[in-house]
Each structure stands twice: as structure tokens, then as C-alpha cells.
PDB file of N, CA and C in Angstrom:
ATOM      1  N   UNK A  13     -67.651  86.864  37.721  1.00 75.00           N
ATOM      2  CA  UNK A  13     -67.159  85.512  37.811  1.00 75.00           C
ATOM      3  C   UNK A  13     -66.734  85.292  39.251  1.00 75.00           C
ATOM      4  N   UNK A  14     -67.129  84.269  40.136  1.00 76.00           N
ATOM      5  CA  UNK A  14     -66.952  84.018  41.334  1.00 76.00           C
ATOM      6  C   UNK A  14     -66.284  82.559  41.159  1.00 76.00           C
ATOM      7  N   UNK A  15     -65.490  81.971  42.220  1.00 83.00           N
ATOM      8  CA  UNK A  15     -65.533  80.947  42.486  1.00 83.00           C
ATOM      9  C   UNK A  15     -65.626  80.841  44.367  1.00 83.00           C
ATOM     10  N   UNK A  16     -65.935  79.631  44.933  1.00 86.00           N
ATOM     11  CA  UNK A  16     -65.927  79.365  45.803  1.00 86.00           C
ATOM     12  C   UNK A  16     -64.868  78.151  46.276  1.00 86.00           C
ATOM     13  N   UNK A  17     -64.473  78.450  47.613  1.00 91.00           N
ATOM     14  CA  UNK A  17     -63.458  77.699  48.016  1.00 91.00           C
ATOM     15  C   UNK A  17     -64.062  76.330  48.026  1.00 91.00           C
ATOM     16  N   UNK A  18     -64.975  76.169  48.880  1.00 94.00           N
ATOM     17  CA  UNK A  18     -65.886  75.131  49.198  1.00 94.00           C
ATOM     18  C   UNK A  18     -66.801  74.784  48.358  1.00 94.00           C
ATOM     19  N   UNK A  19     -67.284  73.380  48.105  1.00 94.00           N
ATOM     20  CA  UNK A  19     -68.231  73.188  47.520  1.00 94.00           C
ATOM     21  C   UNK A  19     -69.427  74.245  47.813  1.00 94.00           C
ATOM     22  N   UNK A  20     -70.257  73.957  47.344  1.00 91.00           N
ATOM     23  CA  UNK A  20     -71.704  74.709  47.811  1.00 91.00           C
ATOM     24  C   UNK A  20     -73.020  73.880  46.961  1.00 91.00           C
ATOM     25  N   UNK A  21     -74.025  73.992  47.543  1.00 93.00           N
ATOM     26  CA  UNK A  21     -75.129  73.126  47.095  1.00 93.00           C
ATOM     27  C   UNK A  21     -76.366  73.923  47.423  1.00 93.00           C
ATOM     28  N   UNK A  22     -77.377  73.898  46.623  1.00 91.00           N
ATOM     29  CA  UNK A  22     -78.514  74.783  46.720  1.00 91.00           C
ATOM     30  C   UNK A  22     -78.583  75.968  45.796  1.00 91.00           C
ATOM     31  N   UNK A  23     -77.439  76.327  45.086  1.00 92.00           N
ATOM     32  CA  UNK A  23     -77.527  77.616  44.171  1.00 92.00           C
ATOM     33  C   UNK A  23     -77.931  77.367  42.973  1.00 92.00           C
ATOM     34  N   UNK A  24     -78.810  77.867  42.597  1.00 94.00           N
ATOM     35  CA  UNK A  24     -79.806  78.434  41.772  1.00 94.00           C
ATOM     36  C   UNK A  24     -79.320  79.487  40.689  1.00 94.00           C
ATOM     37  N   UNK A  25     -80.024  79.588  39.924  1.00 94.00           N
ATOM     38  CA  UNK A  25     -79.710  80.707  38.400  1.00 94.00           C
ATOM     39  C   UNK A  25     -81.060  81.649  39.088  1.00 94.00           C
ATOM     40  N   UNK A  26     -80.203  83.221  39.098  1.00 95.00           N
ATOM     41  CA  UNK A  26     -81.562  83.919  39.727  1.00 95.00           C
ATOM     42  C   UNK A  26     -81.522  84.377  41.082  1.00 95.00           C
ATOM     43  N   UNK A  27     -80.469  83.912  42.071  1.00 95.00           N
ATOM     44  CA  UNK A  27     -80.110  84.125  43.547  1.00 95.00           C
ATOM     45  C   UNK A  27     -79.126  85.271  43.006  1.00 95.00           C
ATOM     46  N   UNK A  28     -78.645  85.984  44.149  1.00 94.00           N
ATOM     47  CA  UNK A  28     -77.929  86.886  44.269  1.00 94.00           C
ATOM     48  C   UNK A  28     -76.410  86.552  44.615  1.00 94.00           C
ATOM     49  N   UNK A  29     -75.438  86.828  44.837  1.00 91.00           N
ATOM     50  CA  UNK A  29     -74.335  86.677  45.583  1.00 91.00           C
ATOM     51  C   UNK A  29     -73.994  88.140  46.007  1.00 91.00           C
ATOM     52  N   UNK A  30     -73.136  87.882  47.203  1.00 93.00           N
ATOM     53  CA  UNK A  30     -72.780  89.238  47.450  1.00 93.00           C
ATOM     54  C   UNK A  30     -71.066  89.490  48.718  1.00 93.00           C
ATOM     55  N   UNK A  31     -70.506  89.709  48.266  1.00 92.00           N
ATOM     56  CA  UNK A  31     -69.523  89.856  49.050  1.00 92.00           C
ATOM     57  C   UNK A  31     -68.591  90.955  49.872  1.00 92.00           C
ATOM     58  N   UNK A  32     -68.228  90.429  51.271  1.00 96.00           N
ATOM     59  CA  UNK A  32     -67.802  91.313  51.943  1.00 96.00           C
ATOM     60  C   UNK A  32     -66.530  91.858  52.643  1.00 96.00           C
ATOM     61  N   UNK A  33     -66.059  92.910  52.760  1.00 96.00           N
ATOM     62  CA  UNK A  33     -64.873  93.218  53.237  1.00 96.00           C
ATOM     63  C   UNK A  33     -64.861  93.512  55.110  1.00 96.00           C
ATOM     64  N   UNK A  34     -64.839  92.552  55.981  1.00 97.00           N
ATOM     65  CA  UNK A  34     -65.561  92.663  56.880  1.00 97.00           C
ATOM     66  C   UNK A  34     -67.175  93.330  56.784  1.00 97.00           C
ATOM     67  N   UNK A  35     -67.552  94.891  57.010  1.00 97.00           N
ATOM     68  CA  UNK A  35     -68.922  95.316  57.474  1.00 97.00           C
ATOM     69  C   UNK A  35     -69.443  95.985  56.081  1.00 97.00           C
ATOM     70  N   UNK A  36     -68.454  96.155  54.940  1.00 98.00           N
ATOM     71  CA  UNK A  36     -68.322  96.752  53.517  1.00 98.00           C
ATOM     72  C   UNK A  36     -68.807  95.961  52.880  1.00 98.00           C
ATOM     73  N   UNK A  37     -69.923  96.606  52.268  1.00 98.00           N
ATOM     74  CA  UNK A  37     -70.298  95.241  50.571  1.00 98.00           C
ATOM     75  C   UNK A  37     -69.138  95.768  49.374  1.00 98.00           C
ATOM     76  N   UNK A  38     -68.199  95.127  49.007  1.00 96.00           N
ATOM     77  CA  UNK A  38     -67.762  95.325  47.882  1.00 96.00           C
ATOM     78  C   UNK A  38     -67.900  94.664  46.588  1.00 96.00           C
ATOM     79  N   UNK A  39     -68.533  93.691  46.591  1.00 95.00           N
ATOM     80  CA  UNK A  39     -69.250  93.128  45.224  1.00 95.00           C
ATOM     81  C   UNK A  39     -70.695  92.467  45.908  1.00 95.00           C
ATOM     82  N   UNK A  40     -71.547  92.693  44.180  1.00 94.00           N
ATOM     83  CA  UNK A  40     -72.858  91.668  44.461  1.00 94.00           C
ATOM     84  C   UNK A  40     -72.717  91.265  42.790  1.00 94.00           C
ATOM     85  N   UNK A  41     -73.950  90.293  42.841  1.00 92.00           N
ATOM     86  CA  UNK A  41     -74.313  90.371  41.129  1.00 92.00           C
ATOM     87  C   UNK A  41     -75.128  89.090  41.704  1.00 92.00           C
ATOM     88  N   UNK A  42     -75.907  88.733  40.312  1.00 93.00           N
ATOM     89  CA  UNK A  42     -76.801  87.768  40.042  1.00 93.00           C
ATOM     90  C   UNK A  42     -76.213  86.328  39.443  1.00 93.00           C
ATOM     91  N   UNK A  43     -76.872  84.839  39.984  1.00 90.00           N
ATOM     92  CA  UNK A  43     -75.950  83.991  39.837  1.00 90.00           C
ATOM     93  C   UNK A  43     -76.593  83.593  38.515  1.00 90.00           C
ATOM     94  N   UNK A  44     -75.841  83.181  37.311  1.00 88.00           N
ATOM     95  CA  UNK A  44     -76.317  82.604  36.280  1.00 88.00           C
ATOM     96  C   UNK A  44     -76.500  81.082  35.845  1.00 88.00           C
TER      97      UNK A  44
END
């Protein structure tokens, strides 16, 4: 479960997300 601060436009069911701790991936997953 993600949310975003900002709107966002263009996301798709099927894209990825992925997030970072500065240079660290500490989460990904698939957007539904």
C-alpha cells in the first residue's frame, strides 16, 4: 500500500513502484 504526497498522473495497473532510502532500494512492488 503506497500513497503519494502529490498528485500523480500516468500510473497504470502493471508499472512497478519502487522506493528509496537515499542510494538503498528498500521497497518495490507492482501497481494494481
Amino acid at each position: 500500500y503506497f500513497i503519494f504526497e502529490n498528485y500523480q498522473k500516468g500510473i497504470a495497473p502493471g508499472q512497478f513502484v519502487a522506493w528509496y532510502d537515499g542510494n538503498e532500494l528498500i521497497g518495490s512492488g507492482e501497481i494494481a
